[in-house]
Short mmCIF file of C-alpha atoms in Angstrom, two decimals:
data_model
loop_
_atom_site.label_atom_id
_atom_site.label_comp_id
_atom_site.label_asym_id
_atom_site.label_seq_id
_atom_site.Cartn_x
_atom_site.Cartn_y
_atom_site.Cartn_z
CA MET A 177 -18.55 -17.62 -33.31
CA SER A 178 -16.96 -20.90 -32.42
CA LEU A 179 -13.21 -21.67 -32.56
CA GLU A 180 -12.49 -24.26 -35.00
CA ILE A 181 -9.84 -26.49 -33.44
CA GLY A 182 -7.52 -29.01 -35.53
CA VAL A 183 -5.77 -31.80 -33.60
CA LEU A 184 -2.77 -33.70 -34.48
CA GLY A 185 -2.69 -36.86 -32.49
CA TYR A 186 -5.61 -39.43 -30.94
CA ARG A 187 -3.98 -41.28 -28.46
CA PHE A 188 -3.31 -40.61 -25.07
CA MET A 189 -3.08 -36.96 -25.34
CA GLY A 190 -5.66 -36.66 -27.98
CA LYS A 191 -8.27 -38.33 -25.59
CA ALA A 192 -7.28 -36.36 -22.65
CA HIS A 193 -7.72 -32.99 -24.78
CA ALA A 194 -10.82 -33.74 -26.44
CA ASN A 195 -12.45 -34.93 -23.20
CA ALA A 196 -11.49 -31.61 -21.87
CA MET A 197 -13.10 -29.60 -24.67
CA ALA A 198 -16.28 -31.68 -24.10
CA ARG A 199 -16.14 -30.74 -20.84
CA LEU A 200 -15.80 -26.77 -21.22
CA PRO A 201 -19.51 -25.89 -22.15
CA MET A 202 -20.72 -27.92 -19.21
CA PHE A 203 -18.61 -26.54 -16.19
CA PHE A 204 -16.80 -23.44 -17.84
CA PRO A 205 -19.92 -21.60 -19.53
CA GLU A 206 -17.74 -18.36 -19.87
CA ALA A 207 -15.11 -20.30 -21.82
CA PRO A 208 -15.15 -19.84 -25.59
CA ASP A 209 -17.40 -22.36 -27.99
CA VAL A 210 -15.25 -24.68 -29.63
CA GLU A 211 -15.81 -27.10 -32.62
CA ARG A 212 -13.61 -30.39 -32.75
CA SER A 213 -13.05 -30.09 -36.32
CA VAL A 214 -10.28 -31.48 -37.74
CA LEU A 215 -8.42 -34.65 -36.27
CA VAL A 216 -4.92 -35.43 -38.01
CA GLY A 217 -2.86 -38.24 -37.93
CA ARG A 218 -1.30 -40.93 -40.68
CA ASP A 219 -3.84 -44.21 -40.61
CA GLU A 220 -7.05 -43.19 -42.12
CA ASP A 221 -8.90 -45.92 -40.85
CA ALA A 222 -7.89 -45.55 -37.23
CA LEU A 223 -8.64 -41.80 -37.56
CA GLU A 224 -12.09 -42.09 -38.89
CA ASP A 225 -12.50 -44.62 -35.61
CA ALA A 226 -11.14 -41.98 -33.35
CA ALA A 227 -12.76 -38.96 -35.02
CA ASP A 228 -16.14 -40.77 -33.99
CA ARG A 229 -15.37 -41.90 -30.27
CA LEU A 230 -13.69 -38.16 -29.82
CA GLY A 231 -16.51 -35.90 -31.43
CA PHE A 232 -14.44 -34.61 -34.51
CA ASP A 233 -16.33 -33.49 -37.49
CA ALA A 234 -13.45 -34.85 -40.23
CA ILE A 235 -10.47 -36.24 -40.31
CA SER A 236 -7.05 -35.31 -42.46
CA THR A 237 -3.70 -37.37 -42.98
CA ASP A 238 -1.97 -33.90 -43.85
CA TRP A 239 -1.06 -31.71 -41.30
CA ALA A 240 -0.16 -28.79 -44.00
CA GLU A 241 -3.60 -28.89 -45.01
CA VAL A 242 -4.92 -28.08 -41.56
CA VAL A 243 -2.76 -25.34 -39.93
CA ASP A 244 -3.73 -22.74 -41.64
CA GLU A 245 -7.83 -23.38 -41.86
CA VAL A 246 -8.55 -23.68 -37.97
CA ASP A 247 -8.56 -21.29 -35.43
CA ALA A 248 -6.06 -23.15 -32.89
CA PHE A 249 -3.74 -25.98 -33.85
CA TYR A 250 -3.26 -28.58 -31.16
CA ASN A 251 0.03 -30.52 -31.70
CA LEU A 252 -0.19 -33.96 -29.63
CA GLY A 253 1.84 -35.82 -31.58
CA PRO A 254 5.17 -37.74 -30.69
CA ASN A 255 7.96 -35.61 -29.85
CA HIS A 256 9.99 -35.61 -33.17
CA VAL A 257 6.69 -34.30 -35.12
CA HIS A 258 6.49 -30.95 -32.66
CA ALA A 259 8.52 -28.56 -34.58
CA GLU A 260 7.72 -28.81 -38.19
CA PRO A 261 3.92 -28.48 -37.88
CA SER A 262 4.04 -26.25 -34.78
CA ILE A 263 6.16 -23.55 -36.67
CA ALA A 264 4.13 -23.89 -40.13
CA ALA A 265 1.13 -23.16 -37.79
CA LEU A 266 2.70 -19.72 -36.13
CA GLU A 267 3.85 -18.87 -39.71
CA ALA A 268 0.12 -19.11 -40.82
CA GLY A 269 -0.73 -16.75 -37.77
CA THR A 270 -2.81 -19.75 -36.26
CA PRO A 271 -2.34 -20.17 -32.33
CA VAL A 272 -0.65 -23.67 -31.42
CA PHE A 273 -0.91 -25.52 -28.22
CA CYS A 274 1.92 -28.20 -27.95
CA GLU A 275 2.42 -31.08 -25.82
CA LYS A 276 5.55 -31.23 -23.68
CA PRO A 277 8.47 -31.13 -23.87
CA LEU A 278 8.61 -28.72 -26.33
CA ALA A 279 10.48 -30.41 -28.72
CA PRO A 280 12.95 -33.53 -28.52
CA THR A 281 16.33 -31.06 -28.85
CA LEU A 282 17.33 -27.82 -28.02
CA GLU A 283 18.10 -26.74 -31.23
CA ASP A 284 14.25 -27.55 -32.28
CA ALA A 285 12.96 -26.06 -29.27
CA ARG A 286 14.83 -22.71 -30.14
CA ALA A 287 13.36 -22.62 -33.52
CA MET A 288 9.91 -23.39 -32.03
CA ALA A 289 10.06 -20.11 -29.62
CA ASP A 290 11.53 -18.02 -32.60
CA ALA A 291 8.82 -18.75 -34.18
CA ALA A 292 6.26 -17.78 -31.42
CA ARG A 293 8.05 -14.70 -30.97
CA GLU A 294 7.80 -13.71 -34.61
CA ALA A 295 4.13 -14.33 -34.54
CA GLY A 296 3.57 -12.02 -32.12
CA ASP A 297 1.50 -11.66 -28.54
CA ASP A 298 -1.70 -11.86 -30.21
CA VAL A 299 -1.21 -15.45 -31.65
CA PRO A 300 -0.82 -17.62 -28.52
CA ALA A 301 1.50 -20.60 -28.42
CA GLY A 302 1.08 -22.88 -25.44
CA CYS A 303 3.38 -25.55 -24.08
CA ALA A 304 1.30 -28.23 -22.22
CA PHE A 305 2.67 -28.21 -18.79
CA ASN A 306 -0.88 -29.25 -17.33
CA TYR A 307 0.45 -29.54 -13.64
CA ARG A 308 0.48 -25.96 -13.51
CA PHE A 309 -3.16 -26.16 -13.32
CA VAL A 310 -3.64 -28.61 -10.52
CA PRO A 311 -5.79 -26.23 -8.00
CA ALA A 312 -3.16 -27.62 -5.20
CA ILE A 313 -0.52 -26.16 -6.80
CA ARG A 314 -2.32 -22.76 -7.74
CA TYR A 315 -2.79 -22.61 -3.72
CA ALA A 316 0.79 -23.22 -3.06
CA LYS A 317 2.13 -20.63 -5.66
CA ARG A 318 -0.30 -18.08 -3.69
CA LEU A 319 1.28 -19.00 -0.33
CA LEU A 320 4.96 -18.66 -1.90
CA GLU A 321 4.26 -15.24 -3.57
CA ASP A 322 2.65 -14.18 -0.18
CA GLY A 323 5.85 -14.89 1.68
CA GLU A 324 4.41 -17.68 3.85
CA LEU A 325 7.51 -19.81 3.57
CA GLY A 326 10.10 -17.04 4.01
CA GLU A 327 13.83 -17.18 2.19
CA ILE A 328 13.73 -20.64 0.11
CA ARG A 329 16.24 -22.76 1.17
CA HIS A 330 15.50 -26.53 -0.44
CA VAL A 331 13.68 -27.37 -3.32
CA ARG A 332 12.88 -30.97 -4.36
CA GLY A 333 11.01 -32.68 -7.23
CA ARG A 334 10.66 -36.24 -8.37
CA TYR A 335 8.64 -38.29 -10.98
CA LEU A 336 8.20 -41.68 -10.25
CA GLN A 337 6.54 -44.45 -12.58
CA ASP A 338 7.04 -47.95 -13.02
CA TRP A 339 5.70 -49.09 -15.99
CA LEU A 340 8.96 -50.23 -17.67
CA VAL A 341 10.28 -52.32 -14.69
CA ASP A 342 9.29 -55.72 -16.47
CA PRO A 343 12.49 -55.85 -19.31
CA GLU A 344 9.96 -57.55 -21.27
CA ALA A 345 7.55 -54.57 -21.42
CA PRO A 346 7.49 -53.88 -25.19
CA TRP A 347 9.37 -51.19 -27.19
CA SER A 348 7.73 -47.79 -28.23
CA TRP A 349 8.80 -44.33 -29.46
CA ARG A 350 9.30 -43.35 -26.13
CA ASN A 351 12.73 -45.59 -26.02
CA ASP A 352 14.11 -43.93 -29.07
CA GLU A 353 16.46 -40.92 -29.13
CA GLU A 354 15.20 -39.86 -32.56
CA LEU A 355 11.75 -39.95 -32.03
CA ALA A 356 11.62 -39.25 -28.11
CA GLY A 357 14.57 -37.00 -27.71
CA SER A 358 15.33 -38.46 -24.14
CA GLY A 359 13.65 -40.82 -22.01
CA ALA A 360 12.37 -40.01 -18.28
CA LEU A 361 14.54 -36.81 -18.34
CA GLY A 362 12.43 -35.06 -21.00
CA ASP A 363 8.76 -37.27 -20.42
CA LEU A 364 8.95 -36.58 -16.67
CA GLY A 365 11.97 -34.10 -16.01
CA ALA A 366 10.12 -31.93 -18.26
CA HIS A 367 7.28 -31.35 -15.96
CA THR A 368 9.23 -31.08 -12.80
CA VAL A 369 11.49 -28.33 -13.94
CA ASP A 370 8.73 -26.21 -15.23
CA LEU A 371 6.71 -26.90 -12.10
CA LEU A 372 9.75 -25.60 -10.09
CA ARG A 373 10.06 -22.74 -12.19
CA PHE A 374 6.50 -22.09 -11.88
CA LEU A 375 6.68 -22.13 -8.02
CA VAL A 376 9.75 -20.81 -6.97
CA GLY A 377 11.32 -18.98 -10.13
CA ASP A 378 10.50 -15.51 -9.24
CA ASP A 379 13.65 -13.34 -8.33
CA ASP A 380 12.14 -12.67 -4.58
CA LEU A 381 12.18 -16.49 -4.33
CA ALA A 382 14.56 -19.22 -5.66
CA GLY A 383 15.37 -17.26 -8.87
CA ASP A 384 16.90 -18.69 -12.00
CA ILE A 385 18.73 -22.03 -12.01
CA ASP A 386 22.50 -20.87 -12.15
CA ARG A 387 24.21 -24.25 -12.52
CA LEU A 388 23.41 -28.05 -12.04
CA SER A 389 25.09 -31.45 -11.97
CA GLY A 390 23.38 -34.50 -13.93
CA HIS A 391 23.25 -38.34 -14.21
CA LEU A 392 21.16 -40.63 -16.58
CA ARG A 393 21.26 -44.39 -16.71
CA THR A 394 19.69 -46.81 -19.12
CA PHE A 395 18.70 -49.95 -17.06
CA VAL A 396 17.64 -51.93 -20.24
CA ASP A 397 19.45 -51.93 -23.70
CA GLU A 398 16.64 -53.19 -25.66
CA ARG A 399 13.06 -54.39 -25.69
CA PRO A 400 10.96 -56.65 -27.83
CA VAL A 401 8.96 -55.16 -30.65
CA GLU A 402 5.12 -56.09 -30.06
CA GLY A 403 3.84 -58.68 -32.56
CA GLU A 404 7.14 -58.85 -34.39
CA GLY A 405 8.00 -62.64 -33.30
CA GLY A 406 11.20 -62.22 -31.52
CA GLU A 407 12.60 -59.28 -32.98
CA THR A 408 14.08 -56.46 -30.35
CA ARG A 409 14.83 -52.88 -31.07
CA PRO A 410 17.72 -50.77 -28.76
CA VAL A 411 16.67 -48.35 -26.07
CA THR A 412 18.64 -45.33 -26.85
CA VAL A 413 17.24 -43.06 -24.10
CA ASP A 414 17.52 -42.81 -20.33
CA ASP A 415 15.36 -44.74 -18.41
CA ALA A 416 16.20 -42.61 -14.97
CA TYR A 417 18.01 -39.39 -14.50
CA SER A 418 18.76 -37.33 -11.33
CA ALA A 419 20.44 -34.03 -10.70
CA GLN A 420 21.58 -31.32 -8.24
CA LEU A 421 21.05 -27.71 -8.43
CA GLU A 422 22.11 -24.35 -7.41
CA PHE A 423 19.59 -21.33 -7.52
CA GLU A 424 20.62 -17.75 -8.29
CA ASN A 425 19.33 -16.90 -4.41
CA GLY A 426 21.17 -19.57 -2.84
CA ALA A 427 19.00 -22.23 -2.81
CA MET A 428 19.74 -26.06 -3.29
CA GLY A 429 17.39 -28.26 -5.40
CA THR A 430 17.51 -31.80 -6.49
CA LEU A 431 15.68 -33.39 -9.09
CA GLU A 432 15.18 -37.22 -10.16
CA ALA A 433 12.58 -39.13 -12.39
CA SER A 434 12.52 -43.00 -13.03
CA ARG A 435 10.32 -45.22 -15.30
CA PHE A 436 11.80 -47.99 -12.79
CA ALA A 437 10.56 -46.92 -9.53
CA THR A 438 8.85 -50.24 -8.56
CA GLY A 439 5.44 -49.41 -6.93
CA HIS A 440 5.44 -45.75 -8.19
CA LYS A 441 2.47 -45.25 -10.75
CA ASN A 442 2.50 -41.62 -11.22
CA ASP A 443 4.21 -39.95 -8.23
CA HIS A 444 4.80 -36.43 -9.27
CA ALA A 445 5.98 -34.76 -6.14
CA ILE A 446 7.47 -31.31 -4.85
CA GLU A 447 8.78 -30.13 -1.69
CA ILE A 448 9.87 -26.76 -0.83
CA HIS A 449 11.64 -25.41 2.61
CA GLY A 450 11.99 -22.04 3.72
CA SER A 451 13.01 -20.16 6.51
CA GLU A 452 9.26 -19.88 7.70
CA GLY A 453 7.89 -23.24 6.37
CA SER A 454 7.43 -25.78 4.08
CA LEU A 455 5.25 -27.39 1.68
CA LYS A 456 4.56 -30.87 0.28
CA PHE A 457 2.56 -31.98 -2.78
CA SER A 458 1.93 -35.14 -4.58
CA LEU A 459 0.28 -35.75 -7.54
CA GLU A 460 -1.14 -39.10 -6.56
CA ARG A 461 -2.92 -37.20 -3.75
CA LEU A 462 -3.50 -34.34 -5.86
CA ASN A 463 -6.53 -32.58 -3.86
CA GLU A 464 -4.11 -32.18 -0.83
CA LEU A 465 -1.27 -29.97 0.13
CA GLU A 466 0.84 -30.51 3.05
CA LEU A 467 1.82 -26.99 4.83
CA LEU A 468 3.87 -26.52 7.77
CA ARG A 469 4.58 -23.09 9.50
CA ARG A 470 7.79 -22.43 11.68
CA ASN A 471 5.60 -21.48 14.63
CA GLU A 472 3.33 -24.44 14.23
CA ASN A 473 6.38 -27.12 14.15
CA ARG A 474 4.78 -30.04 15.15
CA GLY A 475 4.20 -31.74 11.82
CA TYR A 476 2.35 -30.70 8.62
CA GLU A 477 -1.05 -29.74 8.12
CA THR A 478 -2.77 -31.27 5.51
CA ILE A 479 -5.25 -28.90 3.41
CA LEU A 480 -7.76 -30.24 1.12
CA VAL A 481 -7.78 -27.62 -1.49
CA THR A 482 -11.43 -28.19 -2.65
CA ASP A 483 -13.32 -25.16 -1.56
CA ALA A 484 -15.06 -23.06 -3.70
CA ASP A 485 -12.90 -20.16 -3.29
CA ASP A 486 -9.74 -22.17 -4.18
CA PRO A 487 -8.39 -21.91 -7.70
CA TYR A 488 -10.92 -23.21 -10.69
CA VAL A 489 -12.76 -25.31 -8.10
CA ASP A 490 -15.91 -22.88 -8.14
CA HIS A 491 -16.52 -24.36 -11.55
CA TRP A 492 -16.99 -28.22 -10.05
CA TRP A 493 -18.55 -29.63 -7.15
CA PRO A 494 -19.39 -28.98 -3.70
CA PRO A 495 -16.37 -28.89 -0.95
CA GLY A 496 -14.79 -31.99 -0.23
CA HIS A 497 -15.74 -33.67 -3.75
CA VAL A 498 -12.23 -34.42 -5.09
CA LEU A 499 -10.85 -33.41 -8.79
CA GLY A 500 -8.80 -35.65 -10.83
CA TRP A 501 -5.92 -35.56 -13.21
CA GLU A 502 -8.36 -35.16 -16.30
CA HIS A 503 -9.44 -31.83 -14.45
CA THR A 504 -6.40 -30.33 -15.38
CA PHE A 505 -6.62 -30.77 -18.93
CA VAL A 506 -9.86 -28.71 -18.45
CA HIS A 507 -8.37 -25.91 -16.75
CA GLU A 508 -5.54 -25.26 -19.29
CA ASN A 509 -7.97 -25.80 -22.27
CA TYR A 510 -9.81 -23.10 -20.54
CA GLU A 511 -7.02 -20.60 -20.43
CA PHE A 512 -5.76 -21.39 -23.87
CA LEU A 513 -8.86 -21.32 -25.56
CA SER A 514 -9.65 -18.19 -23.83
CA ALA A 515 -6.29 -16.63 -24.96
CA VAL A 516 -7.22 -17.42 -28.24
CA ALA A 517 -10.59 -16.03 -28.34
CA ASP A 518 -9.38 -12.84 -26.72
CA GLY A 519 -5.66 -12.48 -28.52
CA GLY A 520 -4.19 -12.50 -25.25
CA GLU A 521 -1.13 -14.31 -24.08
CA PHE A 522 -1.05 -18.00 -22.46
CA GLU A 523 1.49 -19.29 -19.87
CA PRO A 524 3.09 -21.60 -20.32
CA SER A 525 4.39 -20.56 -23.35
CA PHE A 526 6.71 -21.83 -26.08
CA GLU A 527 9.32 -19.69 -24.02
CA ALA A 528 8.75 -21.27 -20.76
CA GLY A 529 8.92 -24.88 -22.72
CA LEU A 530 12.39 -23.15 -24.16
CA GLU A 531 13.54 -22.54 -20.70
CA ALA A 532 12.80 -25.90 -19.35
CA GLN A 533 14.54 -27.73 -22.37
CA ARG A 534 17.67 -25.51 -21.75
CA VAL A 535 17.69 -27.38 -18.21
CA LEU A 536 17.05 -30.91 -19.64
CA ALA A 537 19.95 -30.01 -22.16
CA ALA A 538 22.34 -28.75 -19.42
CA ILE A 539 21.37 -31.90 -17.43
CA GLU A 540 22.54 -34.46 -20.39
CA GLU A 541 25.56 -31.95 -21.07
CA SER A 542 26.57 -32.54 -17.44
CA ASP A 543 26.15 -36.21 -17.66
CA GLU A 544 28.24 -36.31 -20.82
CA ARG A 545 31.28 -34.42 -19.34
CA GLY A 546 31.05 -35.54 -15.76
CA GLU A 547 31.02 -31.91 -14.48
CA TRP A 548 28.72 -29.00 -13.11
CA ILE A 549 27.27 -26.96 -15.89
CA SER A 550 26.37 -23.39 -15.64
CA LEU A 551 23.14 -21.91 -17.21
CA GLU A 552 23.57 -18.80 -18.92
#
């Protein structure tokens, strides 16, 4: 039997996930069969065009008519529409895959995680932190779990973009607190927080984040509305953030993200330093991992993570034939849809999304209060 999929949202993330579903039968033949059944949005004409391009059988302008009629519901809309449709789907017993950040507010994220717990372990609820599914990141996690880096001492994560450097760049929902919740903090920082929790969050590595100090900054206070003849709207979210972290096992951490980092297009970078070695990763070179072992301390070795025995790579091309950003979506869709078909659990779950949201909320609180914040 095929899984019937309903998807809310057809722009950036809608395209990414529709492409992933289309690639699955070609490269992951063991994946469950899926039908892109219903595409959900507000504009019927735009929906018709998107459904034709993205391979959906039907459209709907009412998500409430869809959530209990499909085998899985993908919520890929703006942040402010994450909570209500996702909770309704889970209450109907429908597995949900929701884009990140899980919600615009900690309160909404808690409600979504509660709904996922009440739905039960056989109803997967996944949060779309796709960078967990980069083969080089999986390779790095294996090194960390094997103790290759020893005691973790420093953790660094940055996510730098420059698409808002121009003050005349048009206003969008991502610049509005009511719609987005936050700016670079939620959009980019959520990825970094989850990735560090995934890599070093185990008790025998860095453990949980104990406390943090955060700072947010907005550089441009208003932006022009596209096509509105000079009208502007206020920017009510951060353009950049930074944070210092203290982990429960004593490691120090630093985080930052910016939409104003001139020259950086999509630079999500991680560094982890331990007593026995270090590693570095950048999304702009996502097929590579930089690794240094203490007894080889004359610089980092570049590992090309494209061999057949590397995570997920056996499904793709011969060694050295690199993968791209879009392949991370194929990997996460394979894992999520397999969990749906098997009635099993999926990670990152809504609980993982909530844990990331707690950190983001604490960074905002620290900025407002001007002091370190403890995470319970």
